[in-house]
Amino acid sequence: MDKTADNPWLLPLTNITYFRADRQNCTIFNSAFKTKDMAKVKKAFFCSNCGYESPKWMGQCPSCGQWNTMVEEVVSREGSTSNSFSSSATSARPLKLSQIDSSGKEERLRLSSLTDEKSNLSELDRILGGGMVKGSLVLIGGEPGIGKSTLSLQIPLSDSSLKTLYVSGEESARQIKMRAERLGGIHDGCFILPETSLDNILEQAKSIQPDLMIIDSVQTIFSTAVESSAGSVSQVKECAVSLLRFAKETNTPVIVIGHITKDGTIAGPKVLEHIVDVVLQFEGDTRHSFRILRSIKNRFGASGELAVYEMTGTGLREVLNPSEMFISTHEESLSGSTVAATLDGTRPLLIEVQALVSTAAYGTPQRSATGFDVRRLNMLLAVLEKRVGFKIGAKDVFLNIAGGIKVADPACDLAIIMSILSSNFDVSVNQKYAFAAEVGLSGEIRPVSQVERRIAEAEKLGFERIYISAYSQKEEKQHRKIKVIRAASIPQIVKDIFQE
Ligand code: TYD
Ligand code: MG
């Protein structure tokens, strides 16, 4: 143990891995020789969407119903080493619910040290539900280049009293050191292990006994218990299960990084999301500096929580007042720009919606949306045309959500309609007005959830007016600095705003 503890730079991938692989090949060869049965390799088909296992190929997965997702993989159950930990586990007995002691709260590891205000991890602590629960397995997913490795390296560097093991299957120790130098705060409690063999990772982790282990990424590590290549469905599953067992048995919190496929789901089977305790997803446009970290599953707190980060030259910086960041600060009001009071998870977020309406140069008008569903934009345009009587069918419409974020909250509808009309009339909407309402197919203005929180956020940011649905529930708080206008139809608001 001391040998490794003295050396903060654990040796890169040693020959042990290759030696072990050779030896295993040898035993396979020997047993094959003895039994004269060369076809001992077991193969199975796995659904790459949900992880369903089947002995034969199928066009449609019977478990999740997806087509063309079955892939063939080599599995070897003989000589499986995956149970090496279970022997040390104490056998559990059933307990009466009333007898279970829950007086002591579950132990949590706070990632942001309380003394250092600038650790930039207090938002991460918050979306985890108040720090990482000891013995939990947290999955961080995201597209390449979004900042998963940066965030997970910032954790060990933030606190010198924390002993962490950072395992990287993607970068060399030198690359990690260079990144750490850029982030700042290098100390002796941070161990780096460039390794891809799960057996060796767990061996090293047991000898170092870190307070926190980070695996970058689950798709690059492999277990010798499964014969298929790293990143395959069965490998990812096996590695995740082994890491979970390690976390639970040693009470060490483990963070695993997972890649994301083109359609935005975490690569590898859905079962990965079932295995882990917490799933955090990193979102955002890599061309913009803002990133959103969202908890999509949390066994120890609320899911749907969100934190906003900004990628800077020296790592990720947390944004504590995100609404201020997404609203641009131009002096005079511009036509086509409005503010929507949206809600993400439980957090109100004010965002700027920009629209540009121009006469179509060609026969077919173009409709494009950045950060918003283009089908919903088409629907809103149809509502404007058919129900409210604005002739914009022959015009090009471009919509953009400022700051490179994506919104799916229907409460944006009214702000989008107003920005389209504002651009169409070329009359600006007062910058101090916000909108929070859904627009229905018959052109009615519908109420949205938690309108009270949206109003409070707009008020906090100094907005003068907010337009909501006339059918919204009555507010509890009456005296506000912000004027709350309840409207039942679009023409009513148009009259209010454009004909003042
Ligand atoms: P990275 O954490 O490597 O992404 P992932 O692990 O999710 O693939 O982030 C890489 C991007 O972040 C890269 O484009 C460079 C940028 N970056 C900064 O802008 N500032 C920094 O301090 C660091 C470390 C990275
Ligand atoms: Mg990375």
Short mmCIF file of C-alpha atoms and ligand atoms in Angstrom, two decimals:
data_model
loop_
_atom_site.label_atom_id
_atom_site.label_comp_id
_atom_site.label_asym_id
_atom_site.label_seq_id
_atom_site.Cartn_x
_atom_site.Cartn_y
_atom_site.Cartn_z
CA MET A 1 0.00 0.00 0.00
CA ASP A 2 2.75 2.46 1.03
CA LYS A 3 4.58 1.95 -2.20
CA THR A 4 1.67 3.22 -4.23
CA ALA A 5 0.74 5.87 -1.72
CA ASP A 6 4.25 7.40 -1.97
CA ASN A 7 3.98 7.74 -5.67
CA PRO A 8 1.25 10.09 -6.81
CA TRP A 9 1.77 9.04 -10.41
CA LEU A 10 0.88 5.42 -10.59
CA LEU A 11 2.63 3.59 -13.38
CA PRO A 12 0.88 3.59 -16.72
CA LEU A 13 -0.60 0.41 -18.09
CA THR A 14 1.93 -2.16 -16.98
CA ASN A 15 2.64 -5.43 -18.65
CA ILE A 16 0.49 -7.15 -16.07
CA THR A 17 -2.53 -6.67 -18.25
CA TYR A 18 -0.98 -8.30 -21.24
CA PHE A 19 0.47 -11.05 -19.10
CA ARG A 20 -2.94 -11.76 -17.62
CA ALA A 21 -4.57 -11.81 -21.04
CA ASP A 22 -1.90 -14.23 -22.28
CA ARG A 23 -2.39 -16.48 -19.33
CA GLN A 24 -6.08 -16.59 -19.88
CA ASN A 25 -5.63 -17.41 -23.53
CA CYS A 26 -3.34 -20.19 -22.38
CA THR A 27 -5.95 -21.71 -20.10
CA ILE A 28 -8.55 -21.50 -22.83
CA PHE A 29 -6.12 -23.21 -25.17
CA ASN A 30 -5.29 -25.86 -22.57
CA SER A 31 -8.88 -26.69 -21.77
CA ALA A 32 -9.71 -26.72 -25.45
CA PHE A 33 -6.82 -29.07 -25.97
CA LYS A 34 -8.01 -31.35 -23.23
CA THR A 35 -11.65 -31.50 -24.25
CA LYS A 36 -10.89 -31.36 -27.98
CA ASP A 37 -13.72 -28.84 -28.21
CA MET A 38 -12.53 -25.71 -29.95
CA ALA A 39 -15.90 -23.94 -30.02
CA LYS A 40 -16.09 -23.10 -26.31
CA VAL A 41 -16.48 -19.36 -26.84
CA LYS A 42 -20.00 -18.39 -25.94
CA LYS A 43 -21.79 -15.77 -27.97
CA ALA A 44 -25.04 -13.96 -27.36
CA PHE A 45 -27.03 -11.10 -28.81
CA PHE A 46 -27.61 -7.95 -26.80
CA CYS A 47 -29.96 -5.08 -27.42
CA SER A 48 -27.83 -1.95 -27.59
CA ASN A 49 -30.75 0.10 -26.34
CA CYS A 50 -31.91 -1.75 -23.24
CA GLY A 51 -29.34 -4.51 -22.74
CA TYR A 52 -31.77 -7.41 -23.32
CA GLU A 53 -29.89 -10.67 -23.86
CA SER A 54 -30.97 -13.31 -26.35
CA PRO A 55 -29.32 -16.47 -27.70
CA LYS A 56 -30.44 -15.69 -31.26
CA TRP A 57 -30.69 -12.60 -33.43
CA MET A 58 -33.98 -10.77 -33.65
CA GLY A 59 -35.09 -7.83 -35.76
CA GLN A 60 -37.05 -6.26 -32.95
CA CYS A 61 -36.07 -6.30 -29.31
CA PRO A 62 -38.90 -7.99 -27.37
CA SER A 63 -38.03 -5.97 -24.26
CA CYS A 64 -37.96 -2.38 -25.48
CA GLY A 65 -39.52 -2.75 -28.93
CA GLN A 66 -36.66 -1.06 -30.82
CA TRP A 67 -35.75 -2.33 -34.28
CA ASN A 68 -32.28 -3.33 -35.43
CA THR A 69 -30.62 -2.93 -32.07
CA MET A 70 -29.44 -6.52 -31.48
CA VAL A 71 -25.65 -6.88 -31.69
CA GLU A 72 -23.61 -10.05 -31.35
CA GLU A 73 -21.05 -10.20 -28.55
CA VAL A 74 -18.72 -12.77 -27.11
CA VAL A 75 -19.47 -13.76 -23.55
CA SER A 76 -17.53 -16.22 -21.49
CA ARG A 77 -19.04 -17.35 -18.27
CA GLU A 78 -16.35 -19.86 -17.51
CA GLY A 79 -13.70 -18.72 -15.05
CA SER A 80 -15.66 -15.57 -14.40
CA THR A 81 -13.87 -13.37 -11.92
CA SER A 82 -16.79 -11.05 -11.43
CA ASN A 83 -17.73 -12.58 -8.11
CA SER A 84 -14.39 -11.95 -6.48
CA PHE A 85 -15.93 -9.35 -4.18
CA SER A 86 -19.08 -11.12 -3.16
CA SER A 87 -17.27 -13.50 -0.82
CA SER A 88 -16.34 -10.62 1.47
CA ALA A 89 -19.90 -9.30 1.61
CA THR A 90 -21.80 -10.06 4.78
CA SER A 91 -24.92 -12.05 4.08
CA ALA A 92 -28.01 -9.95 4.60
CA ARG A 93 -30.99 -10.87 6.75
CA PRO A 94 -34.52 -9.47 6.48
CA LEU A 95 -35.23 -6.67 8.95
CA LYS A 96 -38.46 -5.18 10.21
CA LEU A 97 -38.96 -1.73 8.74
CA SER A 98 -39.64 -0.34 12.20
CA GLN A 99 -36.35 -1.72 13.51
CA ILE A 100 -34.18 -0.07 10.89
CA ASP A 101 -32.21 2.79 12.32
CA SER A 102 -32.48 5.87 10.17
CA SER A 103 -31.67 8.42 12.84
CA GLY A 104 -28.23 9.22 11.47
CA LYS A 105 -28.66 10.85 8.07
CA GLU A 106 -26.93 9.13 5.18
CA GLU A 107 -23.30 10.11 5.14
CA ARG A 108 -22.48 12.56 2.42
CA LEU A 109 -19.24 13.77 0.99
CA ARG A 110 -19.46 17.47 0.25
CA LEU A 111 -17.49 18.19 -2.89
CA SER A 112 -17.29 21.92 -2.34
CA SER A 113 -15.12 22.52 0.68
CA LEU A 114 -16.92 24.91 2.97
CA THR A 115 -13.88 27.10 3.55
CA ASP A 116 -13.09 27.70 -0.10
CA GLU A 117 -15.82 29.73 -1.77
CA LYS A 118 -14.30 29.42 -5.22
CA SER A 119 -14.36 25.67 -5.62
CA ASN A 120 -17.16 26.00 -8.22
CA LEU A 121 -18.68 22.78 -6.94
CA SER A 122 -21.43 24.03 -4.66
CA GLU A 123 -23.95 23.81 -7.52
CA LEU A 124 -22.87 20.22 -8.15
CA ASP A 125 -23.40 19.48 -4.45
CA ARG A 126 -26.84 21.03 -4.69
CA ILE A 127 -28.04 18.97 -7.64
CA LEU A 128 -26.69 15.84 -5.97
CA GLY A 129 -29.03 16.65 -3.09
CA GLY A 130 -26.37 18.03 -0.71
CA GLY A 131 -23.17 16.22 -1.63
CA MET A 132 -22.30 12.71 -2.72
CA VAL A 133 -23.72 9.90 -0.65
CA LYS A 134 -20.97 7.53 0.56
CA GLY A 135 -21.01 4.30 -1.40
CA SER A 136 -23.04 5.73 -4.28
CA LEU A 137 -22.33 5.41 -7.97
CA VAL A 138 -22.83 8.57 -10.01
CA LEU A 139 -22.90 8.58 -13.80
CA ILE A 140 -22.02 11.78 -15.66
CA GLY A 141 -23.05 11.67 -19.32
CA GLY A 142 -22.45 14.14 -22.11
CA GLU A 143 -21.27 14.71 -25.65
CA PRO A 144 -17.56 14.75 -26.44
CA GLY A 145 -15.82 18.01 -25.56
CA ILE A 146 -18.60 19.24 -23.29
CA GLY A 147 -16.41 19.22 -20.17
CA LYS A 148 -17.00 15.90 -18.38
CA SER A 149 -13.29 15.26 -17.82
CA THR A 150 -12.71 18.88 -16.82
CA LEU A 151 -15.47 18.84 -14.19
CA SER A 152 -14.42 15.50 -12.78
CA LEU A 153 -10.79 16.63 -12.50
CA GLN A 154 -11.87 19.84 -10.78
CA ILE A 155 -13.35 17.73 -7.96
CA PRO A 156 -10.08 16.20 -6.71
CA LEU A 157 -8.18 19.46 -7.25
CA SER A 158 -10.64 21.53 -5.22
CA ASP A 159 -9.84 20.05 -1.83
CA SER A 160 -6.37 19.04 -0.67
CA SER A 161 -7.72 17.03 2.26
CA LEU A 162 -9.57 14.74 -0.15
CA LYS A 163 -7.82 11.54 -1.24
CA THR A 164 -9.01 10.74 -4.74
CA LEU A 165 -8.18 8.18 -7.38
CA TYR A 166 -8.73 9.50 -10.90
CA VAL A 167 -8.69 6.63 -13.39
CA SER A 168 -8.40 7.59 -17.03
CA GLY A 169 -8.71 5.19 -19.91
CA GLU A 170 -8.66 8.03 -22.41
CA GLU A 171 -5.78 10.30 -21.54
CA SER A 172 -2.19 9.71 -20.50
CA ALA A 173 -0.87 10.80 -17.11
CA ARG A 174 1.03 13.64 -18.83
CA GLN A 175 -2.11 14.95 -20.51
CA ILE A 176 -3.98 14.89 -17.22
CA LYS A 177 -1.12 16.70 -15.49
CA MET A 178 -1.19 19.40 -18.17
CA ARG A 179 -4.93 19.83 -17.72
CA ALA A 180 -4.55 19.90 -13.93
CA GLU A 181 -1.89 22.62 -14.24
CA ARG A 182 -4.35 24.66 -16.23
CA LEU A 183 -7.08 24.16 -13.65
CA GLY A 184 -4.70 24.82 -10.75
CA GLY A 185 -4.59 23.40 -7.22
CA ILE A 186 -2.37 20.32 -7.66
CA HIS A 187 -1.82 18.51 -4.35
CA ASP A 188 -0.58 15.18 -3.06
CA GLY A 189 -3.97 13.67 -2.30
CA CYS A 190 -4.82 13.23 -5.96
CA PHE A 191 -3.75 9.96 -7.53
CA ILE A 192 -3.84 9.41 -11.27
CA LEU A 193 -4.12 5.95 -12.78
CA PRO A 194 -4.05 5.64 -16.56
CA GLU A 195 -5.51 2.14 -16.81
CA THR A 196 -8.24 0.30 -18.65
CA SER A 197 -8.27 -3.07 -16.90
CA LEU A 198 -11.04 -3.14 -14.32
CA ASP A 199 -9.34 -5.83 -12.25
CA ASN A 200 -6.23 -3.71 -11.87
CA ILE A 201 -8.27 -0.58 -11.17
CA LEU A 202 -10.12 -2.30 -8.32
CA GLU A 203 -6.89 -3.77 -6.98
CA GLN A 204 -5.25 -0.33 -6.92
CA ALA A 205 -8.35 1.24 -5.42
CA LYS A 206 -8.34 -1.31 -2.61
CA SER A 207 -4.68 -0.60 -1.82
CA ILE A 208 -4.98 3.21 -1.96
CA GLN A 209 -8.40 3.37 -0.26
CA PRO A 210 -9.44 6.72 -1.70
CA ASP A 211 -12.25 8.94 -0.36
CA LEU A 212 -13.53 9.24 -3.91
CA MET A 213 -12.89 7.36 -7.14
CA ILE A 214 -13.47 8.75 -10.64
CA ILE A 215 -13.57 6.59 -13.78
CA ASP A 216 -13.11 8.37 -17.13
CA SER A 217 -14.85 6.66 -18.96
CA VAL A 218 -16.91 3.51 -18.42
CA GLN A 219 -16.73 2.77 -22.18
CA THR A 220 -12.93 2.44 -22.14
CA ILE A 221 -12.50 0.00 -19.27
CA PHE A 222 -12.86 -3.75 -19.56
CA SER A 223 -13.25 -6.73 -17.29
CA THR A 224 -11.65 -10.06 -18.10
CA ALA A 225 -14.86 -11.77 -16.94
CA VAL A 226 -16.46 -10.81 -20.24
CA GLU A 227 -14.72 -11.50 -23.52
CA SER A 228 -16.24 -8.83 -25.71
CA SER A 229 -14.36 -5.63 -26.41
CA ALA A 230 -14.40 -2.52 -24.24
CA GLY A 231 -17.44 -0.31 -24.80
CA SER A 232 -19.71 -3.17 -25.79
CA VAL A 233 -23.05 -3.68 -24.07
CA SER A 234 -21.95 -6.62 -21.93
CA GLN A 235 -18.64 -4.98 -20.93
CA VAL A 236 -20.25 -1.71 -19.90
CA LYS A 237 -22.84 -3.63 -17.90
CA GLU A 238 -20.26 -5.86 -16.22
CA CYS A 239 -17.94 -2.94 -15.37
CA ALA A 240 -20.81 -0.87 -13.96
CA VAL A 241 -21.99 -3.76 -11.79
CA SER A 242 -18.46 -4.40 -10.50
CA LEU A 243 -17.94 -0.72 -9.73
CA LEU A 244 -21.29 -0.58 -7.92
CA ARG A 245 -20.27 -3.58 -5.85
CA PHE A 246 -16.95 -1.92 -5.04
CA ALA A 247 -18.73 1.31 -4.06
CA LYS A 248 -21.21 -0.44 -1.79
CA GLU A 249 -18.70 -2.75 -0.15
CA THR A 250 -16.04 -0.16 0.56
CA ASN A 251 -18.49 2.74 1.10
CA THR A 252 -16.51 4.77 -1.43
CA PRO A 253 -18.39 7.18 -3.66
CA VAL A 254 -17.59 6.51 -7.33
CA ILE A 255 -18.13 8.82 -10.30
CA VAL A 256 -18.21 7.23 -13.75
CA ILE A 257 -18.19 9.20 -16.96
CA GLY A 258 -20.28 7.87 -19.84
CA HIS A 259 -20.32 8.87 -23.48
CA ILE A 260 -23.43 9.84 -25.30
CA THR A 261 -24.66 8.57 -28.64
CA LYS A 262 -25.82 10.80 -31.51
CA ASP A 263 -29.45 10.71 -30.41
CA GLY A 264 -28.54 11.99 -26.96
CA THR A 265 -28.81 8.84 -24.87
CA ILE A 266 -26.00 7.48 -22.75
CA ALA A 267 -24.07 5.01 -24.87
CA GLY A 268 -24.32 1.45 -23.77
CA PRO A 269 -27.44 -0.11 -22.50
CA LYS A 270 -30.23 1.61 -20.67
CA VAL A 271 -29.43 -0.82 -17.88
CA LEU A 272 -26.46 1.38 -17.04
CA GLU A 273 -28.94 4.03 -15.94
CA HIS A 274 -30.76 1.43 -13.84
CA ILE A 275 -27.57 0.25 -12.16
CA VAL A 276 -26.23 3.61 -11.01
CA ASP A 277 -27.70 5.68 -8.19
CA VAL A 278 -27.49 9.10 -9.81
CA VAL A 279 -27.44 10.14 -13.48
CA LEU A 280 -26.20 13.62 -14.31
CA GLN A 281 -26.31 14.85 -17.87
CA PHE A 282 -24.11 17.58 -19.29
CA GLU A 283 -25.85 19.54 -22.01
CA GLY A 284 -25.10 22.57 -24.10
CA ASP A 285 -23.66 23.69 -27.35
CA THR A 286 -19.89 23.21 -27.45
CA ARG A 287 -19.63 26.38 -29.56
CA HIS A 288 -21.11 28.39 -26.70
CA SER A 289 -19.52 28.64 -23.30
CA PHE A 290 -22.60 27.74 -21.26
CA ARG A 291 -23.17 24.21 -20.05
CA ILE A 292 -26.13 22.80 -18.20
CA LEU A 293 -25.70 19.97 -15.74
CA ARG A 294 -28.99 18.25 -15.07
CA SER A 295 -29.87 15.42 -12.70
CA ILE A 296 -32.09 13.00 -14.58
CA LYS A 297 -32.13 10.39 -11.86
CA ASN A 298 -31.28 10.72 -8.19
CA ARG A 299 -31.92 8.08 -5.56
CA PHE A 300 -30.91 10.52 -2.81
CA GLY A 301 -32.58 13.75 -3.84
CA ALA A 302 -34.83 15.49 -6.34
CA SER A 303 -34.26 14.74 -10.00
CA GLY A 304 -34.69 17.37 -12.68
CA GLU A 305 -32.43 19.80 -10.81
CA LEU A 306 -30.18 21.94 -12.93
CA ALA A 307 -26.92 23.83 -12.58
CA VAL A 308 -25.40 26.20 -15.10
CA TYR A 309 -21.66 26.25 -15.76
CA GLU A 310 -19.50 28.40 -17.96
CA MET A 311 -16.40 27.00 -19.68
CA THR A 312 -13.54 29.42 -19.18
CA GLY A 313 -9.80 29.29 -19.91
CA THR A 314 -9.23 27.84 -16.45
CA GLY A 315 -11.97 25.27 -16.27
CA LEU A 316 -15.66 25.32 -15.47
CA ARG A 317 -17.06 28.21 -13.46
CA GLU A 318 -20.47 27.91 -11.88
CA VAL A 319 -23.09 30.50 -12.78
CA LEU A 320 -25.13 31.32 -9.71
CA ASN A 321 -27.59 33.70 -11.39
CA PRO A 322 -28.26 32.01 -14.75
CA SER A 323 -31.24 34.18 -15.73
CA GLU A 324 -28.98 37.22 -15.87
CA MET A 325 -26.61 35.41 -18.21
CA PHE A 326 -29.22 34.42 -20.77
CA ILE A 327 -30.77 37.85 -21.16
CA SER A 328 -28.69 40.13 -23.32
CA THR A 329 -28.08 43.62 -22.09
CA HIS A 330 -28.67 45.82 -25.11
CA GLU A 331 -29.67 49.36 -24.21
CA GLU A 332 -32.64 49.98 -26.48
CA SER A 333 -35.35 47.42 -27.18
CA LEU A 334 -34.95 45.56 -30.48
CA SER A 335 -37.77 44.20 -32.55
CA GLY A 336 -38.19 40.43 -32.51
CA SER A 337 -36.74 39.94 -29.06
CA THR A 338 -38.76 38.95 -25.97
CA VAL A 339 -38.15 37.28 -22.63
CA ALA A 340 -39.79 34.03 -21.54
CA ALA A 341 -40.03 32.97 -17.89
CA THR A 342 -39.34 29.24 -18.14
CA LEU A 343 -38.84 26.62 -15.50
CA ASP A 344 -36.28 23.87 -15.66
CA GLY A 345 -36.76 21.26 -12.99
CA THR A 346 -37.56 23.40 -10.02
CA ARG A 347 -35.43 26.31 -11.11
CA PRO A 348 -36.95 29.34 -12.83
CA LEU A 349 -34.90 30.56 -15.74
CA LEU A 350 -35.50 33.71 -17.76
CA ILE A 351 -34.36 33.35 -21.36
CA GLU A 352 -34.34 35.57 -24.37
CA VAL A 353 -36.23 34.50 -27.50
CA GLN A 354 -35.29 36.10 -30.81
CA ALA A 355 -37.28 35.85 -34.02
CA LEU A 356 -36.71 37.16 -37.50
CA VAL A 357 -39.57 37.30 -39.98
CA SER A 358 -38.82 38.28 -43.55
CA THR A 359 -40.47 37.94 -46.93
CA ALA A 360 -39.62 34.58 -48.47
CA ALA A 361 -37.19 34.90 -51.36
CA TYR A 362 -38.34 31.63 -52.91
CA GLY A 363 -41.69 29.95 -53.23
CA THR A 364 -41.51 27.82 -50.12
CA PRO A 365 -40.97 29.82 -46.94
CA GLN A 366 -38.26 28.62 -44.60
CA ARG A 367 -38.82 27.86 -40.94
CA SER A 368 -35.88 27.19 -38.73
CA ALA A 369 -35.40 27.09 -34.97
CA THR A 370 -32.26 26.91 -32.85
CA GLY A 371 -32.77 25.63 -29.31
CA PHE A 372 -36.48 25.01 -29.85
CA ASP A 373 -38.56 22.29 -31.49
CA VAL A 374 -39.24 23.35 -35.09
CA ARG A 375 -42.49 21.37 -35.18
CA ARG A 376 -43.85 23.35 -32.27
CA LEU A 377 -42.78 26.55 -34.04
CA ASN A 378 -44.76 25.45 -37.10
CA MET A 379 -47.74 24.78 -34.88
CA LEU A 380 -47.55 28.24 -33.32
CA LEU A 381 -47.29 29.80 -36.79
CA ALA A 382 -50.38 27.87 -37.89
CA VAL A 383 -52.25 29.09 -34.80
CA LEU A 384 -51.24 32.68 -35.61
CA GLU A 385 -52.42 32.27 -39.19
CA LYS A 386 -55.65 30.41 -38.65
CA ARG A 387 -56.88 31.50 -35.22
CA VAL A 388 -55.56 35.02 -34.84
CA GLY A 389 -55.54 36.06 -38.48
CA PHE A 390 -51.95 37.19 -39.06
CA LYS A 391 -50.85 36.42 -42.61
CA ILE A 392 -47.36 35.09 -42.18
CA GLY A 393 -47.76 31.93 -44.27
CA ALA A 394 -45.58 33.33 -47.07
CA LYS A 395 -42.80 34.60 -44.80
CA ASP A 396 -39.51 33.09 -43.69
CA VAL A 397 -39.38 32.64 -39.91
CA PHE A 398 -36.15 32.11 -37.98
CA LEU A 399 -36.17 31.52 -34.26
CA ASN A 400 -33.26 31.50 -31.86
CA ILE A 401 -32.99 30.91 -28.14
CA ALA A 402 -30.11 33.09 -26.93
CA GLY A 403 -27.13 31.59 -25.09
CA GLY A 404 -27.07 28.29 -26.98
CA ILE A 405 -29.49 26.53 -24.64
CA LYS A 406 -32.40 24.30 -25.55
CA VAL A 407 -35.87 24.81 -24.10
CA ALA A 408 -38.78 22.42 -24.11
CA ASP A 409 -41.00 24.27 -21.65
CA PRO A 410 -44.37 25.13 -23.27
CA ALA A 411 -44.36 28.34 -21.21
CA CYS A 412 -42.16 29.81 -23.98
CA ASP A 413 -45.06 29.75 -26.46
CA LEU A 414 -46.38 33.22 -25.69
CA ALA A 415 -42.91 34.81 -25.79
CA ILE A 416 -42.24 33.11 -29.15
CA ILE A 417 -45.51 34.35 -30.63
CA MET A 418 -44.82 37.87 -29.39
CA SER A 419 -41.29 37.88 -30.79
CA ILE A 420 -42.59 36.69 -34.18
CA LEU A 421 -45.24 39.43 -34.23
CA SER A 422 -42.72 42.00 -33.02
CA SER A 423 -40.37 41.15 -35.88
CA ASN A 424 -43.26 41.04 -38.34
CA PHE A 425 -44.51 44.53 -37.36
CA ASP A 426 -40.94 45.74 -36.79
CA VAL A 427 -42.05 47.20 -33.48
CA SER A 428 -40.06 46.34 -30.39
CA VAL A 429 -41.50 44.86 -27.22
CA ASN A 430 -40.46 46.63 -24.03
CA GLN A 431 -37.41 44.85 -22.61
CA LYS A 432 -38.91 44.96 -19.15
CA TYR A 433 -41.81 42.70 -20.11
CA ALA A 434 -41.72 38.95 -19.60
CA PHE A 435 -44.11 36.21 -20.74
CA ALA A 436 -45.09 32.88 -19.22
CA ALA A 437 -47.98 31.06 -20.89
CA GLU A 438 -48.71 28.17 -23.20
CA VAL A 439 -50.68 28.71 -26.41
CA GLY A 440 -53.25 26.09 -27.34
CA LEU A 441 -54.32 24.96 -30.80
CA SER A 442 -57.39 27.16 -30.74
CA GLY A 443 -55.29 30.21 -29.91
CA GLU A 444 -56.24 30.28 -26.24
CA ILE A 445 -53.69 31.28 -23.62
CA ARG A 446 -53.25 28.46 -21.20
CA PRO A 447 -51.86 28.46 -17.68
CA VAL A 448 -48.46 26.95 -16.86
CA SER A 449 -47.18 25.20 -13.76
CA GLN A 450 -45.62 27.02 -10.82
CA VAL A 451 -46.43 30.46 -12.16
CA GLU A 452 -45.69 31.95 -8.75
CA ARG A 453 -42.00 31.04 -9.01
CA ARG A 454 -41.73 32.46 -12.50
CA ILE A 455 -43.28 35.75 -11.39
CA ALA A 456 -40.93 35.90 -8.41
CA GLU A 457 -37.86 35.36 -10.63
CA ALA A 458 -38.97 38.06 -13.09
CA GLU A 459 -39.59 40.40 -10.19
CA LYS A 460 -36.16 39.67 -8.75
CA LEU A 461 -34.55 40.61 -12.04
CA GLY A 462 -36.35 43.94 -12.18
CA PHE A 463 -39.02 43.22 -14.81
CA GLU A 464 -41.96 45.62 -14.82
CA ARG A 465 -44.64 43.38 -16.30
CA ILE A 466 -45.31 39.71 -16.79
CA TYR A 467 -48.07 38.33 -19.00
CA ILE A 468 -49.67 35.11 -17.80
CA SER A 469 -52.86 33.22 -18.59
CA ALA A 470 -56.16 34.56 -17.26
CA TYR A 471 -56.85 31.03 -16.08
CA SER A 472 -53.75 30.74 -13.91
CA GLN A 473 -54.39 30.01 -10.27
CA LYS A 474 -54.74 33.08 -8.09
CA GLU A 475 -51.47 34.25 -6.66
CA GLU A 476 -51.01 34.20 -2.94
CA LYS A 477 -48.78 37.23 -2.86
CA GLN A 478 -50.67 40.35 -3.84
CA HIS A 479 -48.38 43.32 -3.50
CA ARG A 480 -45.55 43.08 -5.93
CA LYS A 481 -43.26 45.49 -7.68
CA ILE A 482 -44.01 43.66 -10.92
CA LYS A 483 -47.38 44.12 -12.64
CA VAL A 484 -48.97 40.75 -13.37
CA ILE A 485 -51.25 40.89 -16.42
CA ARG A 486 -53.69 38.06 -16.94
CA ALA A 487 -54.71 37.67 -20.54
CA ALA A 488 -57.17 35.32 -22.23
CA SER A 489 -56.34 35.87 -25.89
CA ILE A 490 -53.49 36.88 -28.17
CA PRO A 491 -55.26 39.94 -29.71
CA GLN A 492 -55.72 41.32 -26.19
CA ILE A 493 -51.96 41.20 -25.55
CA VAL A 494 -51.15 42.52 -29.02
CA LYS A 495 -53.35 45.53 -28.32
CA ASP A 496 -51.72 46.00 -24.95
CA ILE A 497 -48.15 45.83 -26.22
CA PHE A 498 -48.05 47.19 -29.73
CA GLN A 499 -50.70 49.87 -29.50
CA GLU A 500 -49.66 51.49 -26.25
P1 TYD B 1 -13.30 17.85 -21.76
O1 TYD B 1 -13.48 17.95 -20.29
O2 TYD B 1 -12.10 17.18 -22.27
O3 TYD B 1 -14.57 17.20 -22.45
P2 TYD B 1 -15.11 15.70 -22.37
O4 TYD B 1 -14.34 14.96 -21.35
O5 TYD B 1 -16.56 15.88 -22.02
O6 TYD B 1 -14.96 15.16 -23.74
O7 TYD B 1 -13.42 19.33 -22.30
C1 TYD B 1 -12.76 19.69 -23.41
C2 TYD B 1 -13.08 21.07 -23.87
O8 TYD B 1 -13.03 22.04 -22.88
C3 TYD B 1 -12.04 21.40 -24.88
O9 TYD B 1 -12.68 21.80 -26.05
C4 TYD B 1 -11.24 22.49 -24.26
C5 TYD B 1 -12.14 23.07 -23.24
N1 TYD B 1 -11.46 23.57 -22.04
C6 TYD B 1 -11.50 24.92 -21.77
O10 TYD B 1 -12.06 25.72 -22.51
N2 TYD B 1 -10.89 25.38 -20.63
C7 TYD B 1 -10.24 24.56 -19.77
O11 TYD B 1 -9.70 25.01 -18.74
C8 TYD B 1 -10.21 23.16 -20.07
C9 TYD B 1 -9.50 22.19 -19.17
C10 TYD B 1 -10.83 22.71 -21.21
MG MG B 2 -13.04 13.37 -21.63
#
